[in-house]
Coordinates of C-alpha atoms in Angstrom, one line a residue:
M15 CA -44.0 -46.7 -30.4
S16 CA -42.7 -43.9 -32.7
R17 CA -39.3 -43.6 -30.9
H18 CA -38.5 -47.2 -31.7
R19 CA -39.3 -46.8 -35.4
N20 CA -35.7 -46.6 -36.4
F21 CA -34.7 -49.7 -34.5
R22 CA -37.6 -51.7 -35.9
K23 CA -36.8 -50.8 -39.5
M24 CA -33.0 -51.3 -39.1
N25 CA -31.3 -53.7 -41.4
Y26 CA -28.7 -55.5 -39.3
D27 CA -27.0 -57.1 -42.3
D28 CA -25.9 -53.7 -43.5
E29 CA -24.8 -52.5 -40.2
R30 CA -22.8 -55.6 -39.4
D31 CA -19.1 -55.7 -40.7
D32 CA -18.0 -58.4 -43.1
D33 CA -15.6 -59.9 -40.5
D34 CA -18.1 -60.1 -37.8
G35 CA -18.5 -63.7 -36.8
E36 CA -19.3 -65.8 -33.8
E37 CA -15.7 -65.7 -32.7
F38 CA -16.0 -61.8 -32.4
H39 CA -19.1 -61.9 -30.3
R40 CA -17.6 -63.5 -27.3
Y41 CA -18.3 -60.7 -24.9
S42 CA -17.0 -60.5 -21.5
L43 CA -14.1 -62.8 -22.4
S44 CA -10.4 -61.9 -22.5
M45 CA -7.1 -63.6 -23.6
D46 CA -6.4 -64.7 -20.1
D47 CA -9.3 -67.1 -20.3
D48 CA -7.4 -69.2 -23.0
V49 CA -3.8 -68.1 -22.6
P50 CA -2.1 -67.4 -19.2
M51 CA -0.2 -64.4 -20.7
S52 CA -0.7 -62.5 -23.9
P53 CA 2.2 -62.7 -26.4
N54 CA 2.6 -58.9 -26.3
T55 CA 3.2 -59.1 -22.6
A56 CA 5.4 -62.2 -22.7
K57 CA 7.9 -60.7 -25.0
F58 CA 8.8 -57.9 -22.4
M59 CA 9.3 -60.5 -19.7
Y60 CA 12.9 -61.1 -18.6
H61 CA 13.9 -64.8 -18.1
R62 CA 17.2 -65.1 -16.1
P63 CA 19.3 -67.6 -18.0
K64 CA 21.5 -70.0 -16.0
A65 CA 25.0 -69.1 -15.1
Q66 CA 27.4 -69.6 -18.0
A67 CA 30.9 -68.7 -18.6
G68 CA 29.7 -65.9 -21.1
N69 CA 27.4 -64.3 -18.6
T70 CA 30.2 -62.9 -16.3
S71 CA 30.3 -59.6 -18.3
R72 CA 26.7 -58.8 -17.4
L73 CA 26.2 -56.3 -14.7
S74 CA 23.6 -58.5 -12.9
D75 CA 26.3 -61.1 -12.0
F76 CA 28.9 -60.3 -9.5
V77 CA 32.4 -59.5 -10.9
M78 CA 35.5 -58.9 -8.9
E79 CA 37.0 -55.5 -9.2
E80 CA 40.4 -56.7 -10.5
Q81 CA 38.7 -58.3 -13.5
L82 CA 37.8 -54.8 -14.8
E83 CA 41.3 -53.4 -14.8
N84 CA 41.5 -52.9 -18.7
D85 CA 37.8 -52.7 -19.4
V86 CA 36.4 -49.5 -20.8
V87 CA 33.3 -48.0 -19.4
Y88 CA 31.4 -45.6 -21.9
D89 CA 30.2 -42.3 -20.6
E90 CA 27.1 -41.3 -22.6
H91 CA 26.8 -37.8 -21.0
D92 CA 29.1 -35.9 -23.4
S93 CA 26.5 -33.4 -24.7
Q94 CA 27.9 -30.6 -22.4
F95 CA 31.6 -31.4 -21.8
E96 CA 34.0 -32.5 -24.5
L97 CA 37.7 -32.9 -24.7
E98 CA 39.5 -31.0 -27.5
V99 CA 41.5 -33.8 -28.8
D100 CA 42.0 -32.2 -32.3
R101 CA 44.3 -29.6 -30.8
L102 CA 46.8 -32.0 -29.4
V103 CA 50.4 -31.5 -30.7
P104 CA 51.8 -34.7 -32.2
E105 CA 55.0 -34.5 -30.1
T106 CA 52.9 -34.5 -27.0
K107 CA 52.0 -38.1 -27.4
K108 CA 55.7 -39.2 -27.2
S109 CA 56.4 -37.2 -24.1
L110 CA 53.3 -38.3 -22.2
P111 CA 54.3 -39.6 -18.8
A112 CA 53.3 -43.1 -17.8
Q113 CA 49.7 -43.0 -16.6
P114 CA 49.0 -44.8 -13.3
S115 CA 46.9 -47.8 -13.6
S116 CA 43.3 -47.3 -12.7
S117 CA 40.4 -49.6 -12.4
V118 CA 37.9 -47.7 -14.5
T119 CA 38.6 -45.2 -17.3
F120 CA 35.9 -42.9 -18.6
I121 CA 35.7 -41.8 -22.3
T122 CA 33.0 -39.9 -24.3
S123 CA 30.8 -41.4 -27.0
R124 CA 32.4 -39.2 -29.6
Q125 CA 36.0 -40.4 -28.7
R126 CA 34.6 -44.0 -28.7
D127 CA 33.2 -43.5 -32.2
R128 CA 36.4 -41.7 -33.4
K129 CA 39.0 -44.3 -31.9
A130 CA 37.1 -47.5 -32.1
P131 CA 38.0 -49.4 -35.4
A132 CA 35.2 -50.3 -37.8
G133 CA 35.7 -54.0 -37.5
A134 CA 35.7 -54.1 -33.8
N135 CA 32.1 -54.0 -32.8
A136 CA 32.0 -54.0 -29.0
K137 CA 28.3 -53.7 -28.8
V138 CA 26.2 -56.8 -28.9
S139 CA 22.6 -56.1 -29.8
T140 CA 21.1 -59.4 -28.7
E141 CA 21.7 -61.9 -26.0
E142 CA 22.5 -64.7 -28.5
K143 CA 25.6 -62.8 -29.8
R144 CA 26.7 -62.1 -26.3
D145 CA 26.4 -65.7 -25.3
Q146 CA 28.2 -67.0 -28.5
T147 CA 31.3 -64.7 -28.0
P148 CA 33.5 -65.6 -25.2
K149 CA 34.6 -63.0 -22.7
R150 CA 38.4 -63.5 -23.3
A151 CA 37.9 -63.1 -27.2
A152 CA 36.0 -59.9 -26.7
K153 CA 38.9 -58.6 -24.5
E154 CA 41.4 -59.4 -27.2
E155 CA 39.6 -57.9 -30.1
Q156 CA 38.8 -54.7 -28.2
P157 CA 41.7 -52.1 -28.5
R158 CA 43.1 -50.4 -25.6
L159 CA 42.4 -46.7 -25.9
L160 CA 44.9 -44.0 -25.0
I161 CA 43.3 -41.0 -23.1
P162 CA 45.2 -37.9 -24.2
E163 CA 46.1 -34.9 -22.0
V164 CA 43.5 -32.3 -21.6
E165 CA 44.4 -28.9 -22.8
N166 CA 41.0 -27.0 -22.8
L167 CA 37.6 -27.7 -21.6
R168 CA 34.8 -26.3 -23.7
L169 CA 31.1 -26.2 -22.8
S170 CA 29.8 -26.1 -26.3
E171 CA 30.6 -24.9 -29.8
V172 CA 28.2 -21.9 -29.4
S173 CA 29.8 -20.6 -26.3
E174 CA 33.2 -21.0 -27.9
K175 CA 32.2 -18.8 -30.8
A176 CA 30.6 -16.3 -28.3
R177 CA 33.9 -16.1 -26.4
G178 CA 35.8 -15.4 -29.7
D179 CA 33.3 -12.8 -30.9
S180 CA 34.1 -9.4 -29.3
S181 CA 30.8 -7.9 -30.5
V182 CA 28.8 -9.9 -28.0
R183 CA 28.0 -7.6 -25.0
P184 CA 26.8 -8.8 -21.5
P185 CA 23.1 -8.3 -20.9
T186 CA 22.0 -5.1 -19.3
L187 CA 19.1 -4.5 -16.9
T188 CA 15.9 -3.1 -18.3
P189 CA 14.7 0.0 -16.4
N190 CA 11.4 -0.5 -14.7
A191 CA 9.1 1.7 -12.5
S192 CA 11.3 1.1 -9.4
S193 CA 14.6 2.1 -11.2
K194 CA 12.9 5.1 -12.8
R195 CA 11.7 6.3 -9.5
L196 CA 15.2 5.9 -7.9
S197 CA 16.8 7.8 -10.8
A198 CA 14.2 10.6 -10.4
L199 CA 14.9 10.8 -6.8
A200 CA 18.6 11.0 -7.4
V201 CA 18.0 13.9 -9.8
A202 CA 15.8 15.6 -7.2
Q203 CA 18.5 15.3 -4.6
A204 CA 21.2 16.5 -7.0
T205 CA 19.2 19.6 -8.1
P206 CA 21.1 22.8 -7.0
T207 CA 19.2 24.4 -4.2
A208 CA 18.1 27.8 -5.5
S209 CA 17.6 30.2 -2.6
P210 CA 13.9 31.1 -2.8
K211 CA 12.9 34.7 -2.4
V212 CA 12.1 35.9 1.1
R213 CA 8.3 36.3 1.1
H214 CA 6.2 37.4 4.1
R215 CA 2.5 38.0 4.6
T216 CA 1.1 41.4 4.6
V217 CA 1.3 43.0 8.1
D218 CA -2.3 44.1 8.2
E219 CA -3.7 40.7 7.0
K220 CA -5.9 38.9 9.4
P221 CA -4.4 35.6 10.9
L222 CA -5.7 32.5 9.3
I223 CA -7.4 29.7 11.3
N224 CA -8.3 26.3 10.0
L225 CA -11.4 25.2 12.0
V226 CA -12.8 21.6 11.9
I227 CA -16.3 20.7 13.0
V228 CA -16.6 17.2 14.4
G229 CA -19.0 15.2 16.5
H230 CA -21.4 12.1 16.5
V231 CA -23.7 11.6 13.6
D232 CA -27.0 13.6 13.7
A233 CA -25.5 16.0 16.3
G234 CA -26.4 18.9 14.0
K235 CA -23.0 20.0 12.8
S236 CA -23.9 20.9 9.2
T237 CA -27.1 22.6 10.3
L238 CA -25.3 24.6 13.0
M239 CA -22.6 25.9 10.7
G240 CA -25.1 26.5 7.7
H241 CA -27.2 28.6 9.8
L242 CA -24.1 30.5 11.0
L243 CA -23.1 31.2 7.5
Y244 CA -26.6 32.4 6.7
Q245 CA -26.6 34.8 9.6
L246 CA -23.1 36.1 8.5
G247 CA -24.6 36.8 5.1
R248 CA -22.5 34.2 3.2
V249 CA -25.7 32.7 1.8
D250 CA -28.2 35.1 0.2
E251 CA -31.9 35.0 0.7
R252 CA -32.8 33.6 -2.7
T253 CA -30.5 30.6 -2.3
M254 CA -31.8 30.0 1.2
H255 CA -35.4 30.1 0.1
K256 CA -34.6 27.6 -2.6
Y257 CA -33.0 25.2 -0.1
K258 CA -36.1 25.4 2.2
Q259 CA -38.5 24.7 -0.6
E260 CA -36.5 21.7 -2.1
S261 CA -35.9 20.2 1.4
A262 CA -39.6 20.4 2.3
R263 CA -40.5 18.9 -1.0
T264 CA -38.4 15.9 -0.1
G265 CA -39.8 15.6 3.4
K266 CA -36.6 16.9 5.1
A267 CA -37.5 20.6 5.9
S268 CA -35.2 20.6 9.0
F269 CA -32.1 19.9 6.6
A270 CA -32.4 23.2 4.8
F271 CA -29.5 24.8 6.6
A272 CA -27.4 21.7 6.3
W273 CA -27.8 21.9 2.5
V274 CA -25.6 25.0 2.6
L275 CA -22.6 22.7 3.2
D276 CA -23.9 19.3 2.0
D277 CA -24.0 20.3 -1.7
T278 CA -23.9 16.8 -3.4
Q279 CA -27.1 14.9 -4.3
E280 CA -26.1 11.8 -2.4
E281 CA -25.5 13.7 0.8
R282 CA -28.9 15.5 0.5
Q283 CA -30.8 12.3 -0.1
R284 CA -29.1 10.3 2.7
G285 CA -29.1 13.2 5.2
V286 CA -25.6 12.7 6.3
T287 CA -22.2 14.4 5.5
M288 CA -19.9 12.0 3.6
D289 CA -16.9 14.2 2.7
I290 CA -15.1 17.2 3.9
A291 CA -17.1 20.5 3.2
K292 CA -14.8 23.5 2.9
T293 CA -15.8 27.1 3.0
T294 CA -14.4 30.4 4.3
F295 CA -15.7 33.4 6.2
E296 CA -14.2 36.3 8.3
T297 CA -14.7 37.5 11.8
E298 CA -13.6 40.8 13.3
H299 CA -10.0 39.5 13.9
R300 CA -9.6 36.2 12.1
R301 CA -9.9 34.7 8.7
I302 CA -11.6 31.3 9.1
V303 CA -11.3 28.2 6.8
L304 CA -14.3 26.0 7.9
L305 CA -13.9 22.3 7.5
D306 CA -17.1 20.3 8.2
A307 CA -16.2 16.7 8.9
P308 CA -18.5 13.7 8.6
G309 CA -19.8 12.2 11.8
H310 CA -20.7 8.6 10.6
K311 CA -18.3 5.9 11.6
D312 CA -18.0 4.7 8.0
F313 CA -16.4 8.0 7.0
I314 CA -13.8 8.3 9.7
P315 CA -11.0 8.3 7.1
N316 CA -12.5 11.5 5.6
M317 CA -12.8 13.0 9.1
I318 CA -9.1 12.2 9.8
T319 CA -8.1 14.0 6.5
G320 CA -10.0 17.2 7.6
A321 CA -8.7 17.0 11.2
S322 CA -5.1 16.8 10.0
Q323 CA -5.5 20.2 8.4
A324 CA -7.0 21.9 11.3
D325 CA -5.5 24.4 13.8
A326 CA -8.5 24.3 16.2
G327 CA -11.7 22.2 16.6
L328 CA -15.3 22.6 17.4
L329 CA -16.9 19.5 19.0
V330 CA -20.7 19.5 18.5
V331 CA -22.9 17.3 20.9
N332 CA -26.5 16.6 21.0
A333 CA -28.1 17.5 24.4
T334 CA -31.3 15.6 23.7
T335 CA -32.0 13.0 26.4
G336 CA -30.5 9.6 25.2
E337 CA -28.8 11.1 22.2
F338 CA -25.8 12.4 24.1
E339 CA -25.3 9.1 25.9
T340 CA -25.5 7.3 22.6
G341 CA -22.8 9.4 21.0
F342 CA -20.5 9.4 24.1
D343 CA -20.7 5.8 25.2
L344 CA -18.4 3.1 23.8
G345 CA -19.0 2.8 20.1
G346 CA -20.1 6.5 19.6
Q347 CA -18.1 9.0 17.6
T348 CA -17.9 11.8 20.2
R349 CA -15.2 10.1 22.3
E350 CA -13.3 8.9 19.2
H351 CA -13.4 12.3 17.4
A352 CA -12.0 14.0 20.5
M353 CA -9.1 11.5 20.7
L354 CA -8.3 11.9 17.1
L355 CA -8.3 15.7 17.3
R356 CA -5.8 15.5 20.1
S357 CA -3.6 13.0 18.5
L358 CA -3.5 15.0 15.2
G359 CA -2.1 18.0 17.0
V360 CA -5.2 20.1 17.8
T361 CA -4.7 21.7 21.3
E362 CA -7.6 24.3 21.4
L363 CA -11.2 22.9 21.5
S364 CA -14.6 24.3 22.0
V365 CA -17.7 22.4 22.7
A366 CA -21.1 23.5 21.2
V367 CA -24.0 21.9 23.3
N368 CA -26.5 21.9 20.5
K369 CA -30.3 21.1 20.5
L370 CA -30.9 22.6 23.9
D371 CA -34.3 23.6 22.6
T372 CA -35.4 19.9 22.7
V373 CA -34.9 20.0 26.5
D374 CA -36.5 23.4 27.1
W375 CA -33.1 25.0 27.7
S376 CA -32.6 23.1 30.8
Q377 CA -29.6 24.3 32.8
A378 CA -29.4 21.0 34.6
R379 CA -29.1 19.1 31.4
Y380 CA -26.5 21.5 30.2
D381 CA -24.4 21.1 33.5
E382 CA -24.7 17.4 33.2
V383 CA -23.3 17.3 29.7
C384 CA -20.6 19.7 30.5
G385 CA -19.5 17.8 33.6
V386 CA -19.1 14.5 31.7
L387 CA -17.3 16.0 28.8
R388 CA -15.0 18.2 30.9
N389 CA -13.7 15.2 32.8
F390 CA -13.0 13.2 29.7
L391 CA -11.5 15.9 27.6
R392 CA -9.1 17.1 30.2
K393 CA -7.9 13.8 31.8
Q394 CA -8.1 11.3 28.9
A395 CA -7.9 13.4 25.9
A396 CA -5.4 15.9 27.6
F397 CA -6.9 19.1 26.1
P398 CA -5.5 22.0 28.2
V399 CA -8.5 24.3 27.9
V400 CA -12.0 23.5 26.9
H401 CA -14.8 26.0 26.4
F402 CA -18.5 25.3 26.3
I403 CA -21.3 27.2 24.5
P404 CA -25.1 26.5 24.6
V405 CA -26.6 26.9 21.1
S406 CA -29.5 25.7 18.9
G407 CA -28.4 25.4 15.3
L408 CA -31.9 24.9 13.9
N409 CA -33.4 28.0 15.6
G410 CA -30.2 30.0 15.3
I411 CA -29.9 30.9 19.0
N412 CA -26.6 32.2 20.5
L413 CA -24.8 31.9 17.2
I414 CA -23.6 35.6 16.4
V415 CA -25.9 37.6 18.6
P416 CA -26.9 37.0 22.3
P417 CA -30.4 35.7 22.8
P418 CA -33.1 38.2 23.6
D419 CA -33.8 39.2 27.2
D420 CA -37.1 37.2 27.3
H421 CA -35.4 34.0 26.1
P422 CA -35.1 31.1 28.7
L423 CA -31.3 31.0 28.0
R424 CA -30.7 34.5 29.4
G425 CA -31.8 33.3 32.8
W426 CA -28.7 31.3 33.5
Y427 CA -26.2 32.1 30.7
N428 CA -24.5 35.4 30.0
G429 CA -21.4 34.2 28.2
P430 CA -20.1 34.9 24.7
T431 CA -21.7 33.6 21.5
L432 CA -20.3 30.9 19.2
L433 CA -18.9 33.6 16.8
Q434 CA -17.1 35.3 19.6
F435 CA -15.5 32.0 20.6
I436 CA -14.3 31.4 17.1
D437 CA -13.0 34.9 17.0
G438 CA -10.9 34.4 20.1
V439 CA -9.0 31.3 18.9
S440 CA -5.3 32.0 19.0
A441 CA -3.4 31.8 15.8
P442 CA -0.7 29.2 15.7
T443 CA 2.9 29.7 14.7
R444 CA 3.5 29.0 11.0
G445 CA 6.8 27.8 9.6
E446 CA 7.0 30.2 6.6
D447 CA 10.7 30.2 6.7
R448 CA 11.1 26.4 6.5
P449 CA 11.5 24.1 3.4
L450 CA 8.4 23.8 1.3
R451 CA 5.9 21.2 2.2
A452 CA 2.6 21.3 0.4
V453 CA 0.3 18.3 0.8
I454 CA -2.1 17.3 -2.1
N455 CA -5.6 16.9 -0.8
D456 CA -7.4 16.5 -4.1
V457 CA -6.6 16.2 -7.9
L458 CA -9.0 18.4 -9.8
K459 CA -7.7 18.0 -13.4
T460 CA -5.2 15.9 -15.1
T461 CA -3.6 16.0 -18.6
P462 CA -0.4 14.5 -19.8
N463 CA 1.3 17.9 -19.7
S464 CA -0.3 19.5 -16.6
V465 CA -2.2 18.8 -13.5
T466 CA -4.4 21.0 -11.2
V467 CA -4.3 20.1 -7.6
S468 CA -5.7 21.4 -4.2
V469 CA -3.1 21.6 -1.7
K470 CA -2.6 22.6 2.0
V471 CA 0.8 24.4 2.5
E472 CA 2.2 23.0 5.7
A473 CA 5.5 24.8 5.7
G474 CA 7.3 27.3 3.6
H475 CA 5.7 29.2 0.5
T476 CA 5.5 28.8 -3.1
E477 CA 4.7 31.0 -6.2
C478 CA 4.4 30.9 -10.0
G479 CA 7.6 29.8 -11.9
E480 CA 9.1 27.7 -9.1
K481 CA 10.3 24.2 -9.9
V482 CA 9.1 21.6 -7.5
F483 CA 9.2 17.8 -7.2
I484 CA 6.1 15.7 -6.4
M485 CA 7.0 13.0 -3.8
P486 CA 7.4 10.1 -3.4
N487 CA 7.7 9.6 -7.2
A488 CA 10.0 12.5 -7.6
D489 CA 8.1 13.9 -10.6
A490 CA 9.5 17.2 -11.7
A491 CA 7.1 20.0 -12.4
T492 CA 6.9 23.8 -12.6
V493 CA 4.2 25.9 -10.8
K494 CA 2.2 27.8 -13.6
G495 CA -0.6 29.1 -11.6
V496 CA -1.6 29.8 -7.9
S497 CA -5.1 30.6 -6.8
M498 CA -6.3 30.9 -3.3
E499 CA -9.4 28.9 -2.4
D500 CA -10.9 31.7 -0.3
T501 CA -10.2 34.6 -2.7
N502 CA -10.6 35.3 -6.3
T503 CA -7.0 36.0 -7.0
S504 CA -5.2 33.7 -9.3
G505 CA -2.2 33.5 -11.7
T506 CA 0.5 35.4 -9.7
A507 CA -0.6 34.8 -6.0
I508 CA 1.8 33.5 -3.3
C509 CA 0.6 30.9 -0.9
F510 CA 2.2 30.6 2.6
A511 CA 2.2 28.0 5.4
G512 CA -1.5 27.3 6.4
D513 CA -3.1 28.4 3.2
H514 CA -5.4 26.3 1.1
A515 CA -4.5 26.9 -2.6
I516 CA -5.1 25.5 -6.1
L517 CA -1.9 24.9 -8.0
T518 CA -1.5 24.3 -11.7
L519 CA 1.6 22.2 -12.3
S520 CA 3.4 21.9 -15.7
A521 CA 5.3 18.6 -16.2
T522 CA 8.9 18.6 -17.2
T523 CA 8.3 15.3 -18.8
N524 CA 4.8 13.9 -19.4
F525 CA 3.0 12.7 -16.2
E526 CA 2.3 9.0 -16.1
P527 CA -1.4 8.0 -15.9
D528 CA -2.7 8.0 -12.3
S529 CA 0.8 9.0 -11.0
I530 CA -0.5 12.1 -9.1
N531 CA -2.7 11.2 -6.1
S532 CA -3.9 12.7 -2.8
G533 CA -1.4 12.3 0.0
Q534 CA 1.7 13.2 -2.1
V535 CA 3.8 16.2 -1.2
L536 CA 5.4 19.0 -3.1
C537 CA 8.9 20.0 -2.1
R538 CA 12.0 21.7 -3.7
G539 CA 15.0 19.8 -4.8
G540 CA 18.6 19.7 -3.3
K541 CA 19.0 20.0 0.5
E542 CA 15.2 20.8 0.9
C543 CA 14.2 17.7 -0.9
L544 CA 11.9 15.3 1.0
I545 CA 13.2 11.7 1.2
P546 CA 10.4 9.2 1.0
A547 CA 10.4 6.7 3.9
K548 CA 9.2 3.0 4.2
R549 CA 10.3 2.2 7.7
F550 CA 10.3 4.5 10.8
V551 CA 10.3 4.6 14.6
V552 CA 7.0 5.9 16.1
R553 CA 6.2 6.9 19.7
L554 CA 2.7 5.4 19.9
V555 CA -0.3 5.8 22.2
V556 CA -2.7 2.9 22.3
F557 CA -6.4 3.6 22.5
N558 CA -9.0 1.6 24.3
I559 CA -8.6 -1.6 22.2
V560 CA -9.5 -5.3 22.8
V561 CA -6.8 -7.0 20.8
P562 CA -3.3 -5.8 21.8
I563 CA -0.6 -4.5 19.4
M564 CA 2.1 -7.0 18.8
K565 CA 4.8 -7.8 16.3
G566 CA 3.2 -8.4 12.9
T567 CA 0.0 -6.4 13.6
K568 CA -1.5 -5.2 10.3
A569 CA -3.2 -1.8 10.2
E570 CA -4.0 1.2 8.0
L571 CA -1.7 4.2 8.5
F572 CA -3.2 7.6 8.2
A573 CA -0.9 10.7 7.8
H574 CA -2.1 14.1 6.6
S575 CA -4.1 13.1 3.4
L576 CA -2.5 9.7 3.0
C577 CA -3.8 6.2 3.7
E578 CA -1.4 3.3 3.4
P579 CA -1.4 -0.3 4.6
C580 CA 1.4 -0.9 7.3
T581 CA 2.8 -3.6 9.6
V582 CA 4.3 -3.3 13.1
V583 CA 7.6 -5.1 12.6
R584 CA 9.2 -4.5 16.0
L585 CA 8.3 -3.4 19.6
R586 CA 11.2 -1.5 21.0
S587 CA 10.0 -0.5 24.5
A588 CA 7.0 0.3 26.6
L589 CA 7.0 3.9 27.9
S590 CA 5.4 5.7 30.8
K591 CA 2.6 8.0 29.5
A592 CA 3.3 10.6 32.3
S593 CA 7.1 10.9 32.3
G594 CA 8.1 9.0 29.0
E595 CA 10.5 6.8 30.9
V596 CA 11.2 3.3 29.6
L597 CA 9.2 0.7 31.6
K598 CA 10.2 -2.4 29.8
Q599 CA 12.6 -3.2 26.8
K600 CA 11.2 -5.4 24.0
P601 CA 7.7 -6.1 25.3
R602 CA 5.7 -8.8 23.8
C603 CA 2.6 -6.5 23.2
L604 CA 1.1 -3.2 23.9
T605 CA -2.2 -3.3 25.5
R606 CA -5.0 -0.7 25.9
N607 CA -4.0 2.8 27.1
M608 CA -0.3 2.0 27.0
S609 CA 2.5 4.0 25.3
G610 CA 5.5 2.6 23.6
M611 CA 8.2 2.9 20.9
V612 CA 7.6 0.7 17.8
E613 CA 8.9 0.3 14.3
I614 CA 6.5 0.4 11.5
Q615 CA 7.0 -0.5 7.9
T616 CA 4.7 0.3 4.9
D617 CA 4.3 -1.6 1.8
R618 CA 5.8 1.2 -0.3
A619 CA 7.6 4.5 0.3
I620 CA 5.4 7.3 1.5
S621 CA 5.8 11.0 2.1
V622 CA 6.5 11.4 5.8
E623 CA 9.1 13.1 8.0
S624 CA 10.2 13.0 11.6
Y625 CA 8.1 15.2 13.9
A626 CA 11.0 17.5 14.5
E627 CA 11.4 18.3 10.8
C628 CA 7.6 18.9 10.1
K629 CA 4.8 18.4 12.6
A630 CA 2.1 17.9 9.9
L631 CA 4.1 15.1 8.2
G632 CA 5.2 13.6 11.4
R633 CA 1.8 12.6 12.9
I634 CA 0.2 9.2 12.2
T635 CA -2.9 7.3 13.1
L636 CA -3.5 3.6 13.0
R637 CA -6.8 2.0 12.3
S638 CA -7.8 -1.7 12.1
G639 CA -11.2 -3.4 11.7
G640 CA -13.0 0.0 11.4
Q641 CA -11.6 1.2 14.8
T642 CA -8.8 3.6 15.7
I643 CA -6.2 1.5 17.6
A644 CA -3.3 4.0 18.2
A645 CA -1.8 7.3 17.3
G646 CA 1.6 8.8 17.5
I647 CA 4.5 10.8 16.1
I648 CA 7.4 9.8 14.0
E649 CA 10.7 10.0 16.1
Q650 CA 13.1 8.7 13.4
V651 CA 13.1 7.6 9.8
L652 CA 15.1 4.4 9.2
E653 CA 14.8 3.8 5.5

């Protein structure tokens, strides 16, 4: 075969070495077949000789301790420690006191080489020389060494020179990110507190209301508010006609009004709201900032961000048979959104019973939905007052004008419209005279010298030319521009507590890359400086959970626009939800629907305060495994 051609034509005489013979072709044989042990192995074997008179100096034989009285044991470990014999004063040798006799004396190898005479070779390289030299003769030839008195102990010659050289300085710590942040925080605290100018809103200005829209997915939130904005004239006819044509072209004609708020391509393709949509409009007595929150459970963190900025809430439910039960039962978002709103400080809630046109405007279905929700919202969620409004977001019924007289809704409902409910929301008290606290919700533009951010002013006020610090990194900056999101004013505007503004900040020193993020807080320096916290005491309310909360529980902490991993490091006490009394000290765990005092620690310092100092920065929410497990307020900051 062709593959064996090379082997058939091979000349084995050329391939074989010259020294190849029959004796080298004894395969599978070793030296053990001929010789019991190879010579290379035999030379390393130790054969114990018979006891002789000259073998008593070996360590293998037993030698009485008194026989080693004048022997010298050499220490080979002198590379680190050495006696400075050269510095001995000659007269010192004469005045040396009598040394007490000792059994063993240690000297170094350098002293042995320096003191031992050239002719006296104490080392015996082979066993033949040791056996030929008697022990007593070796004793007589070996001199008795005198150990001098130790004056100084030196580690090495290099360290001796280093001690004598005064130019050598001790090592210093290299500053890192943590030390820079601490120094920046110290600068912020030491900054003199300049009394800000007293600013107040215009007297005839309408009160500002931040309204968040929540509810289960596909409840019709975006369609309802989009149709409301269209009827208010916030969307022109040309734009609305464009939305209707584009949505019909994609097979989603019913989403035309939802596209007013869902402006991203991904949201329109998927048909769900994914992020907070923000817009503004005015009623007769109120200025409304509308926050449309997502309803899908995968976007609960975005919903929490929007709910933390709200003053009032509008819960939208689907009255369609089966759809309401799906959203309200365990696993639906109707129940969870309501609990989150209450835990984030929203006390005024209205419920829009949507899609009543799918049940022919049935009063029985409306009463059934209202009865279930009223019992839950008042007893479990603890809302003091709840209002219900029957609406149809797709058809635009009962939004800004009452339905016509011949409409089926007029037969059993004569209450206010949705717009009238929104106009009647009470304005909360703002802390405009408190220290500045502005939460960064989004970073719009970043350069090494400046940054443009979208903020929600939670307390105080700010204007152009004011020096602020961005916590928790304590980056110093100057406000160069202020523009309100709901107006066209810019440059010299003043934003007060409750306002949503866009600030342009100029850095005192260049901003580090990715150092400005959402969840950070703007404040002034000195006494008004916000001190970042890493560990704090929280009064916690546990939700309907399966796994109890115990020491070591890991979770995600949500506060205003912040999300940070945290750990429950201590359970202080279990409290009564009704009276707040301590039921048990140091409980082992907190189960469902319990309340307690716990200590929480985050991985890094965050911008939070106690609830007494700032309500917006003192509320937290804990989530784990895609579920909200607890919510509470910060009672005390520990570190």
